[in-house]
PDB file of C-alpha atoms in Angstrom:
ATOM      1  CA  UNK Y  92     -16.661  15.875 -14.367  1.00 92.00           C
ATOM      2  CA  UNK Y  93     -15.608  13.617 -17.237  1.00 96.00           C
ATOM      3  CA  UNK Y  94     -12.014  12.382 -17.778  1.00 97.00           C
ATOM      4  CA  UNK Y  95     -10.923  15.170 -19.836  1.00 98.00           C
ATOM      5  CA  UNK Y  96     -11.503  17.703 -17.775  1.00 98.00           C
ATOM      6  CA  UNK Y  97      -9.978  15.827 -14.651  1.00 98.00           C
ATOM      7  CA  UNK Y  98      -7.052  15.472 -16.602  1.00 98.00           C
ATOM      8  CA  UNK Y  99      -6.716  19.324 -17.216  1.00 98.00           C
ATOM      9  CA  UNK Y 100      -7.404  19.961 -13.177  1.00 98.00           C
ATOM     10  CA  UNK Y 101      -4.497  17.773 -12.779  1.00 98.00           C
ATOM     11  CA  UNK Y 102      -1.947  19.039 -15.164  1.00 98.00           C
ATOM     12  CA  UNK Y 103      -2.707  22.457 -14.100  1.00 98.00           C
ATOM     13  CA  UNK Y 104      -1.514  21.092 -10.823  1.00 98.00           C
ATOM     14  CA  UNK Y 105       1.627  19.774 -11.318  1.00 97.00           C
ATOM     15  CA  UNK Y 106       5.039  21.050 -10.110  1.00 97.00           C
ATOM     16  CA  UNK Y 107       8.426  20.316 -11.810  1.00 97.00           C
ATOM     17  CA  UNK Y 108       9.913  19.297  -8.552  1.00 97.00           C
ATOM     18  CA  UNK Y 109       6.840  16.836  -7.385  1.00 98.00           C
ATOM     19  CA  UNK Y 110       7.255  15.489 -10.324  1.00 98.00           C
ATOM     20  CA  UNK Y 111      11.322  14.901  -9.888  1.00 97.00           C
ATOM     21  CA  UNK Y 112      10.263  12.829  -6.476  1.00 97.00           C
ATOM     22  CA  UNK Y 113       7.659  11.152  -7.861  1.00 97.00           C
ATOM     23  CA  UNK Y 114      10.203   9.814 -10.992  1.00 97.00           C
ATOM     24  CA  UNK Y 115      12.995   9.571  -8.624  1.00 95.00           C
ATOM     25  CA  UNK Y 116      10.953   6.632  -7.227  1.00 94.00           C
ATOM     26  CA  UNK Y 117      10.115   5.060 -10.105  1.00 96.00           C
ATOM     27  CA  UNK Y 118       7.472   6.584 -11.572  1.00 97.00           C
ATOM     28  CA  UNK Y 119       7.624   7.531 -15.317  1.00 97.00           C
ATOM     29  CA  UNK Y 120       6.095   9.575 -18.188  1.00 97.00           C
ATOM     30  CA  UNK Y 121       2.929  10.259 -18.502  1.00 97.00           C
ATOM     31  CA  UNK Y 122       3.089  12.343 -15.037  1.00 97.00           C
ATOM     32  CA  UNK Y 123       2.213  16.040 -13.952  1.00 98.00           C
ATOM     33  CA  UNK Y 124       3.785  15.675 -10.550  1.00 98.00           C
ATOM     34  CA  UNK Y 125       0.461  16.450  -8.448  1.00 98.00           C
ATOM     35  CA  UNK Y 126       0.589  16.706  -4.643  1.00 97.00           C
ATOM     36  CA  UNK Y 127      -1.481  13.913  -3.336  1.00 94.00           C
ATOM     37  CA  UNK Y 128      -3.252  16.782  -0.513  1.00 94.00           C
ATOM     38  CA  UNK Y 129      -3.895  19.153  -3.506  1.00 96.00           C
ATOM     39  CA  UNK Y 130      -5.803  16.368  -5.603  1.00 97.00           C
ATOM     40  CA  UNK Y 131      -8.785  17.324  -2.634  1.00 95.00           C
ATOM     41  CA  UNK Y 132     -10.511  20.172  -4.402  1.00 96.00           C
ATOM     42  CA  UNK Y 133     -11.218  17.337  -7.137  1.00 97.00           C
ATOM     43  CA  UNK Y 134     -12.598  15.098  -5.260  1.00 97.00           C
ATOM     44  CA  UNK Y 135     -14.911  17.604  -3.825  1.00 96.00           C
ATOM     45  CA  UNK Y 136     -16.445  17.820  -7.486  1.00 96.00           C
ATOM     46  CA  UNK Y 137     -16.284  13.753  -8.648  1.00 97.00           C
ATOM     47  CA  UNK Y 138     -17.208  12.440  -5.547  1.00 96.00           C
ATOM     48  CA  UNK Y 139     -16.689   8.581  -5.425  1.00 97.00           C
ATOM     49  CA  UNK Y 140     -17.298   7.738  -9.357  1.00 98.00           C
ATOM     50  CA  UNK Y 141     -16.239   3.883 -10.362  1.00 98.00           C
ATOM     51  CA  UNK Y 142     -16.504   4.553 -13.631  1.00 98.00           C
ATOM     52  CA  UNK Y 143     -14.572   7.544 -13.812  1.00 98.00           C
ATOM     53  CA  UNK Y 144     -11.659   5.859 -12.078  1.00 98.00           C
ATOM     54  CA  UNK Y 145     -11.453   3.105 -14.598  1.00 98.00           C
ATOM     55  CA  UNK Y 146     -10.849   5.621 -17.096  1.00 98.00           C
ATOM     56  CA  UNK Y 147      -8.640   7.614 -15.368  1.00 98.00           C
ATOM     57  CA  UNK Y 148      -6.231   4.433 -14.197  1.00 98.00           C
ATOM     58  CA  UNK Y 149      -6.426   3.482 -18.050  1.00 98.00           C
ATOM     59  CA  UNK Y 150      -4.700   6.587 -19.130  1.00 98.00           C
ATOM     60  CA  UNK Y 151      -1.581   5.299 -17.475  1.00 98.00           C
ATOM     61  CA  UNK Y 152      -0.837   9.005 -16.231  1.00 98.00           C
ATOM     62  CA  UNK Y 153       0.648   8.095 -12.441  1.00 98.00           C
ATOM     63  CA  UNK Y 154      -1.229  11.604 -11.145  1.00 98.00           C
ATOM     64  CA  UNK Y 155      -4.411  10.161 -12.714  1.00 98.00           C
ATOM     65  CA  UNK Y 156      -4.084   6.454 -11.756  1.00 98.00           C
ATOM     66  CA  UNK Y 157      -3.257   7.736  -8.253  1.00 98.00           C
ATOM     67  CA  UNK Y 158      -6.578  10.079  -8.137  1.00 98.00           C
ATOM     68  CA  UNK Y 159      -8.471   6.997  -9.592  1.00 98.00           C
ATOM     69  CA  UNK Y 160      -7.734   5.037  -6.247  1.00 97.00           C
ATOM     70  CA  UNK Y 161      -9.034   8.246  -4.458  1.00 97.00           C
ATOM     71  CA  UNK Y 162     -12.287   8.294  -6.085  1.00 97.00           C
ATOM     72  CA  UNK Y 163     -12.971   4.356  -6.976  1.00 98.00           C
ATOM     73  CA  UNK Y 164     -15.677   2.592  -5.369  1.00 98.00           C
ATOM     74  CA  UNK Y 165     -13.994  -0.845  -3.730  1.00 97.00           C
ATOM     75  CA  UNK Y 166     -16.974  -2.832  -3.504  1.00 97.00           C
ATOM     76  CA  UNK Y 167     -18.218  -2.034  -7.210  1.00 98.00           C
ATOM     77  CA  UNK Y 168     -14.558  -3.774  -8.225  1.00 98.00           C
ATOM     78  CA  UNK Y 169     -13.991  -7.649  -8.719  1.00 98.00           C
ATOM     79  CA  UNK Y 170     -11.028 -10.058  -8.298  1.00 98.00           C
ATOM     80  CA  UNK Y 171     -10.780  -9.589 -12.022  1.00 98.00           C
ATOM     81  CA  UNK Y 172     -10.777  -5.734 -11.551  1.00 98.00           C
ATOM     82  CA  UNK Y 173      -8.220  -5.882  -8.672  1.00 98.00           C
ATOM     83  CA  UNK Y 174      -5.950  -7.523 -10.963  1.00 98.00           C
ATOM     84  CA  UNK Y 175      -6.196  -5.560 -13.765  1.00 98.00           C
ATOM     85  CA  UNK Y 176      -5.303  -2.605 -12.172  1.00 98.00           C
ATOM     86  CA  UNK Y 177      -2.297  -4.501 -10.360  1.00 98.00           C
ATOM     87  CA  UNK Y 178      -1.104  -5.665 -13.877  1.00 98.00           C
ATOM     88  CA  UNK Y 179      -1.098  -1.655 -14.705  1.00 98.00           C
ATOM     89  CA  UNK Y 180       0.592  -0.904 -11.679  1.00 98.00           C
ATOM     90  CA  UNK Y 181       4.298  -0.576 -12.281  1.00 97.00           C
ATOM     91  CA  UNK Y 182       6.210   0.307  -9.307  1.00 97.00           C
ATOM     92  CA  UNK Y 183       5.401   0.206  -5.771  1.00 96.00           C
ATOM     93  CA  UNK Y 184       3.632   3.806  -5.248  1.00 97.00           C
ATOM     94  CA  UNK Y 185       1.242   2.589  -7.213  1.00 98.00           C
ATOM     95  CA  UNK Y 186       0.702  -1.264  -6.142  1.00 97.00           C
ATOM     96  CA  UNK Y 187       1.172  -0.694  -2.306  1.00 97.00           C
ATOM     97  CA  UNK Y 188      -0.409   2.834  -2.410  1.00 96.00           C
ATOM     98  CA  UNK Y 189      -3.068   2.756  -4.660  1.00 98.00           C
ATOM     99  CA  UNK Y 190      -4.164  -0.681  -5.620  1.00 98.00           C
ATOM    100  CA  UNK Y 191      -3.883  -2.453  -1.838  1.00 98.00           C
ATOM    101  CA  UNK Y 192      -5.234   0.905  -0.015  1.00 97.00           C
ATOM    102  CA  UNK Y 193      -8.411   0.964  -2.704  1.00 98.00           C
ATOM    103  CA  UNK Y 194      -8.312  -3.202  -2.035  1.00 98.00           C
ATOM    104  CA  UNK Y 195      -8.103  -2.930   1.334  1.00 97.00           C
ATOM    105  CA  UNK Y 196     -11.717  -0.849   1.920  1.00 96.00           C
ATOM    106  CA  UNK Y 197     -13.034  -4.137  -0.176  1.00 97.00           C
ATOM    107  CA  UNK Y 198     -15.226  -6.895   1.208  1.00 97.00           C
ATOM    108  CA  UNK Y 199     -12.849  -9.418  -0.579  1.00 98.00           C
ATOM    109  CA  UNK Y 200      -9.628  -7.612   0.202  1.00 98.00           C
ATOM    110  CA  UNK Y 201      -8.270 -10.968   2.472  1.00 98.00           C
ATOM    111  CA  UNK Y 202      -9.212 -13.114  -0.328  1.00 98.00           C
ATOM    112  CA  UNK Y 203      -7.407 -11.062  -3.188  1.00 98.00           C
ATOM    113  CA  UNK Y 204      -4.380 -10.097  -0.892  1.00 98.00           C
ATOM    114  CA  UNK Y 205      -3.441 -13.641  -0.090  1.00 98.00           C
ATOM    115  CA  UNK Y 206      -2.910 -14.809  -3.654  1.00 98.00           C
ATOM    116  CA  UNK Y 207      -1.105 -11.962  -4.388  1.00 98.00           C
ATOM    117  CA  UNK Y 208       0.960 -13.150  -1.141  1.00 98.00           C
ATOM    118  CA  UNK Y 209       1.266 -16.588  -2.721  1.00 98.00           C
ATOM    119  CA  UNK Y 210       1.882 -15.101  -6.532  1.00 98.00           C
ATOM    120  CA  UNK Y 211       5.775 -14.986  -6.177  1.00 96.00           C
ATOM    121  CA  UNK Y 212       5.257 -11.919  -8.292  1.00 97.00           C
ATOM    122  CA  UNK Y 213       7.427  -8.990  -6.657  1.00 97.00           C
ATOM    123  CA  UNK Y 214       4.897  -6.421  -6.653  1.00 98.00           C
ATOM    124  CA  UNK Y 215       1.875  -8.578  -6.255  1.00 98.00           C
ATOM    125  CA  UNK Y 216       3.484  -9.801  -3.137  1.00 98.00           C
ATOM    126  CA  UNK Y 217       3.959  -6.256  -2.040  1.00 98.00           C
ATOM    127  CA  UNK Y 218       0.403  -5.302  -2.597  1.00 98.00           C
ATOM    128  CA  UNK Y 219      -0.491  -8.162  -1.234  1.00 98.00           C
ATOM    129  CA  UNK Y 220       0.941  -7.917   2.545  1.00 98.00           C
ATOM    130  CA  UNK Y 221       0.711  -4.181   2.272  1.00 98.00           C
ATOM    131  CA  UNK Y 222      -2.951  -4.658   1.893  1.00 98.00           C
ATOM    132  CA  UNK Y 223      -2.759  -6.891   4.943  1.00 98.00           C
ATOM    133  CA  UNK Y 224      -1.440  -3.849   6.805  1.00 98.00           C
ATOM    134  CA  UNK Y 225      -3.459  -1.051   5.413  1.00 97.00           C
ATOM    135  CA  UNK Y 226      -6.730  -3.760   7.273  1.00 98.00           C
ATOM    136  CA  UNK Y 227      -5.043  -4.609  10.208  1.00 98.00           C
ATOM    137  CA  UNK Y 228      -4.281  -0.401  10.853  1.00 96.00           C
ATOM    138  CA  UNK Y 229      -7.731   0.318  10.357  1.00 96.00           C
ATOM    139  CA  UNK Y 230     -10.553  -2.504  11.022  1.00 96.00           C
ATOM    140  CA  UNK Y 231     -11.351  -4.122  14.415  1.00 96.00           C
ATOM    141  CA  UNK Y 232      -9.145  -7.109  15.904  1.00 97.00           C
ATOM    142  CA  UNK Y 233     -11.848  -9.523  15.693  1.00 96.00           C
ATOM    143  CA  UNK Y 234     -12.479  -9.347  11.272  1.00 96.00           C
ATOM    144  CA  UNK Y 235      -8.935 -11.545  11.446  1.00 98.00           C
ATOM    145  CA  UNK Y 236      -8.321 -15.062  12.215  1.00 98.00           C
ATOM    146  CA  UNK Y 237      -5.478 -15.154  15.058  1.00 98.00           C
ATOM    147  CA  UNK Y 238      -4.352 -18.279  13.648  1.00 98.00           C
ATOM    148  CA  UNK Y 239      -3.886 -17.043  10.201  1.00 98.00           C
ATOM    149  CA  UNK Y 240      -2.103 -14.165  11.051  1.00 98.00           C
ATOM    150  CA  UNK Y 241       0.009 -15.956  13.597  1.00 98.00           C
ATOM    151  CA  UNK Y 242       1.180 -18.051  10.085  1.00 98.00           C
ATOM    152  CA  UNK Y 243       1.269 -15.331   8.226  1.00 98.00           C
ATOM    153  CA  UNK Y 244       4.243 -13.995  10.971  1.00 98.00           C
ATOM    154  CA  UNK Y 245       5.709 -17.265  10.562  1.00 98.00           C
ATOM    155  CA  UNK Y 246       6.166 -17.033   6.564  1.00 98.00           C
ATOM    156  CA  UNK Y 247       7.718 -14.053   7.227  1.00 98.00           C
ATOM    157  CA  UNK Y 248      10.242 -15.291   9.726  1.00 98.00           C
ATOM    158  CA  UNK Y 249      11.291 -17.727   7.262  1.00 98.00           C
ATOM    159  CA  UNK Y 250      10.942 -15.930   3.699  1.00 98.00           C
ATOM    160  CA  UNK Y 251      11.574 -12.173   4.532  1.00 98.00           C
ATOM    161  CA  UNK Y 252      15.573 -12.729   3.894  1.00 97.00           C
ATOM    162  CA  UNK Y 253      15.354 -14.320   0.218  1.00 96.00           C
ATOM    163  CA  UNK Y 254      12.199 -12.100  -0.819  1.00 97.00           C
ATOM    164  CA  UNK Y 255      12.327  -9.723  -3.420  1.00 95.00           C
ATOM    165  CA  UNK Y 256      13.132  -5.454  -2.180  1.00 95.00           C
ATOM    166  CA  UNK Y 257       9.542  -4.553  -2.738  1.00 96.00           C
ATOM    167  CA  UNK Y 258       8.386  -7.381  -0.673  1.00 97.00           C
ATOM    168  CA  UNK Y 259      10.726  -6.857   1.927  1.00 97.00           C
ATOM    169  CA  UNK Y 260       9.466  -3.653   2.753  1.00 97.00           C
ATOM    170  CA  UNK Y 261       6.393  -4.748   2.872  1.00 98.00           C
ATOM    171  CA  UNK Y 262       6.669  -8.153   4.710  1.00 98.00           C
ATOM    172  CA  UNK Y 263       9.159  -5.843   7.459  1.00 98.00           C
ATOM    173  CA  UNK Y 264       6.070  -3.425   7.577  1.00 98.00           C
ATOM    174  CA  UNK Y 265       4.240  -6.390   8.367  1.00 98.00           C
ATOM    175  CA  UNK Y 266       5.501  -7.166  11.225  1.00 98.00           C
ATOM    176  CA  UNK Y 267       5.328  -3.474  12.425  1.00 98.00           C
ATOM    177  CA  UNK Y 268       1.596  -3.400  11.593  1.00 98.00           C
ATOM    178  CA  UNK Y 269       0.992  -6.818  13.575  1.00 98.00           C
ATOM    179  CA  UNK Y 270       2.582  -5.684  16.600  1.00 98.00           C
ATOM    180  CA  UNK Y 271       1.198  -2.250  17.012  1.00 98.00           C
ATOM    181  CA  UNK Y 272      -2.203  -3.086  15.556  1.00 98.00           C
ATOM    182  CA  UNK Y 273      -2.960  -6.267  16.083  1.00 98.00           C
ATOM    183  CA  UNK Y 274      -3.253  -6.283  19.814  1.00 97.00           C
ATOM    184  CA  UNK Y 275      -3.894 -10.174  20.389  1.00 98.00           C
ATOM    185  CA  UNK Y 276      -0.146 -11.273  18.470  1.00 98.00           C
ATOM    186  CA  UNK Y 277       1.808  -8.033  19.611  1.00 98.00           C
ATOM    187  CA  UNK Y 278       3.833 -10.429  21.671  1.00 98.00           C
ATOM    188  CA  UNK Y 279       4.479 -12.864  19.012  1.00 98.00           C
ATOM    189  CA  UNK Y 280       5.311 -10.188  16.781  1.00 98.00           C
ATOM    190  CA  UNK Y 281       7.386  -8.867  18.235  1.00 98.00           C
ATOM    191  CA  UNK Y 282       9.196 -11.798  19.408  1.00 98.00           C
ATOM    192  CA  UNK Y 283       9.127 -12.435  15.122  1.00 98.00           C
ATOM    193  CA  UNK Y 284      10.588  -9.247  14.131  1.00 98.00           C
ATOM    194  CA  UNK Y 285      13.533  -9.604  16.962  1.00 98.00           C
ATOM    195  CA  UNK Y 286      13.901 -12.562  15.662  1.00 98.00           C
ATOM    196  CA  UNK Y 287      14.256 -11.822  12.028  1.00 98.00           C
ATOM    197  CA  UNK Y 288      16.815  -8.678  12.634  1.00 97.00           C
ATOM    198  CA  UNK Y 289      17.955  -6.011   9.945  1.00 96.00           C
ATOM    199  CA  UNK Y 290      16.804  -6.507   6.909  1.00 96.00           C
ATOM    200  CA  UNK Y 291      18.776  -5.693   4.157  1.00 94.00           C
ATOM    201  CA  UNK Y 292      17.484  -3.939   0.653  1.00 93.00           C
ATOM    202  CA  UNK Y 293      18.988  -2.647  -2.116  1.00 84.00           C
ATOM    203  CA  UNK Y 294      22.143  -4.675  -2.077  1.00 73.00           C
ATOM    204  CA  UNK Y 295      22.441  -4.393  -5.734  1.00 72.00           C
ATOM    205  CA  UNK Y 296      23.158  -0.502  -5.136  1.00 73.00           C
ATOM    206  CA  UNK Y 297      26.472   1.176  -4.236  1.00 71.00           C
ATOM    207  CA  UNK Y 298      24.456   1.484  -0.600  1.00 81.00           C
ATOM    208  CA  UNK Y 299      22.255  -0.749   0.804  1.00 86.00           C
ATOM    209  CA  UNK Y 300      20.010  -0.127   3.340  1.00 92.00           C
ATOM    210  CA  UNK Y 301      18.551  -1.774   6.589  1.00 94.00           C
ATOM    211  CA  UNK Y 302      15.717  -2.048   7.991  1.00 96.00           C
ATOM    212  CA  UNK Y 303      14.414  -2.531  11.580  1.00 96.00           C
ATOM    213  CA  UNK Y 304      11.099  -3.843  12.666  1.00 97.00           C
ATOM    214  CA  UNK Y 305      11.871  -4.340  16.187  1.00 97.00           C
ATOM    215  CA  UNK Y 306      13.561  -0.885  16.549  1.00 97.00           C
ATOM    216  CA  UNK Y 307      10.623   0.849  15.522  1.00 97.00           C
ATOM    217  CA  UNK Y 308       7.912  -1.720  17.377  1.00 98.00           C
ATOM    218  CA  UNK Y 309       9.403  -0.639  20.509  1.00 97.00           C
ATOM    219  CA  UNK Y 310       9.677   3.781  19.704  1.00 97.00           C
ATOM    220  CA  UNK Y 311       5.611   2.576  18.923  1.00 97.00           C
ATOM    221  CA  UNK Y 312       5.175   0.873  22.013  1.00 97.00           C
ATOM    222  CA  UNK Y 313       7.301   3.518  24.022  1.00 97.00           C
ATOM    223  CA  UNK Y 314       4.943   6.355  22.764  1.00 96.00           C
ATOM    224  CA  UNK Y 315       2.003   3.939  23.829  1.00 96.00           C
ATOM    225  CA  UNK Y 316       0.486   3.568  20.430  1.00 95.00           C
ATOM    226  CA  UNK Y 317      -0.337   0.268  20.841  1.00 96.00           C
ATOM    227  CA  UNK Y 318      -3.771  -1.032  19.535  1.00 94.00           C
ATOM    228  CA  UNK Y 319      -3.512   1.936  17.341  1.00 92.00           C
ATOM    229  CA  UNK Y 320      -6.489   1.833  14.169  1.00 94.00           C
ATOM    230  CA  UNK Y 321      -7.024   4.752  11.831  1.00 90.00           C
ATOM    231  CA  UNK Y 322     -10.515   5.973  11.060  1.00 86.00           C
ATOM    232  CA  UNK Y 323      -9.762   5.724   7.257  1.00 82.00           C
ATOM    233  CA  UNK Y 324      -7.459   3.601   4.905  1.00 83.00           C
ATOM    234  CA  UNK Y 325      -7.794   6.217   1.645  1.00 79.00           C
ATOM    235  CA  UNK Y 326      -7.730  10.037   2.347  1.00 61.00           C
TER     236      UNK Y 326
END
């Protein structure tokens, strides 16, 4: 399949009211408004295609730059690539959802994600520990350096308050990921995210909203999902 006639599957896919979500959270024109579960049939036909994606994320079309993280090849990519498509990437849905899940099934995913971390860049940020917890949910304990991580928990402590929104959710998500995946600091993260409290986002609109690491460490440990890892980061 060439890009063309991706981009017709697509549109032909779309739904007024996906769409209306999808915009509602910042996405904006050029989009169709394509289930992410629907975009399967496509795949089917492209297969993983690196070239293909590139194309596809160039179009700027969220539906397409989205299916372009489904189909691109992590490895084939560069730093250079990785940041190109993070300078494309607008809002969140596509920086923590697209770019840092296709990062995070990279060899140099740690390397990338931690100068996004240290960019001061809002979104970059967000990829950046969001990538940190799409690795931690799905590779083995012993790919990460305790004593990294164990910093890493520490810059959050002492950051997470003054961050930007996007980076809040992702630096509270964080400390989540640590504690329910990340079996050798579950104690320390959790200890961190009591610590740290509510979190507060969106002040700047008529209602703000807080969120609660430690709240939803314990439901995790309470359903026993400790040590949890998923078999795959991208669908």
């Amino acid at each position: 399949m060439n890009v063309e006639m991706v981009m017709r599957e697509l549109e032909a896919l779309g739904k007024e009211r996906t769409k209306k979500i999808y915009s509602s959270n910042g996405a904006h024109e050029p989009l169709f408004g394509v289930a992410t579960g629907a975009m399967k049939p496509i795949f089917k036909k492209t297969k993983i295609n690196q070239p293909l994606a590139e194309q596809l994320y160039a179009t700027g079309n969220y539906d397409a730059m989205y299916f372009a993280g489904i189909i691109a090849d992590p490895n084939a990519m560069t730093e250079a690539d990785f940041d190109r498509w993070m300078d494309a990437a607008y809002f969140y849905m596509l920086s923590d959802y697209v770019v840092a899940v296709t990062l995070a099934e990279a060899d140099i995913a740690q390397e990338v994600a931690d100068k996004w971390i240290a960019s001061g860049e809002e979104l970059r940020m967000s990829a950046g520990w969001s990538c940190y917890c799409w690795l931690l949910g799905s590779r083995p304990d012993d790919e990460f350096s305790e004593s990294k991580l164990a910093g890493m928990l520490e810059m959050v402590k002492n950051t997470i308050h003054d961050s930007p929104e996007r980076t809040k959710y992702a630096m509270n998500n964080f400390l989540y990921t640590v504690a329910v995946s990340y079996v050798p600091l579950h104690d320390k993260a959790c200890e961190t995210a009591r610590t740290v409290g509510a979190v507060e986002v969106n002040k700047d609109k008529a209602k703000s909203k807080l969120l609660h690491a430690y709240e939803n460490i314990q439901k995790a440990v309470d359903k026993g999902q400790v040590g949890f890892k998923r078999k795959h980061v991208r669908c």
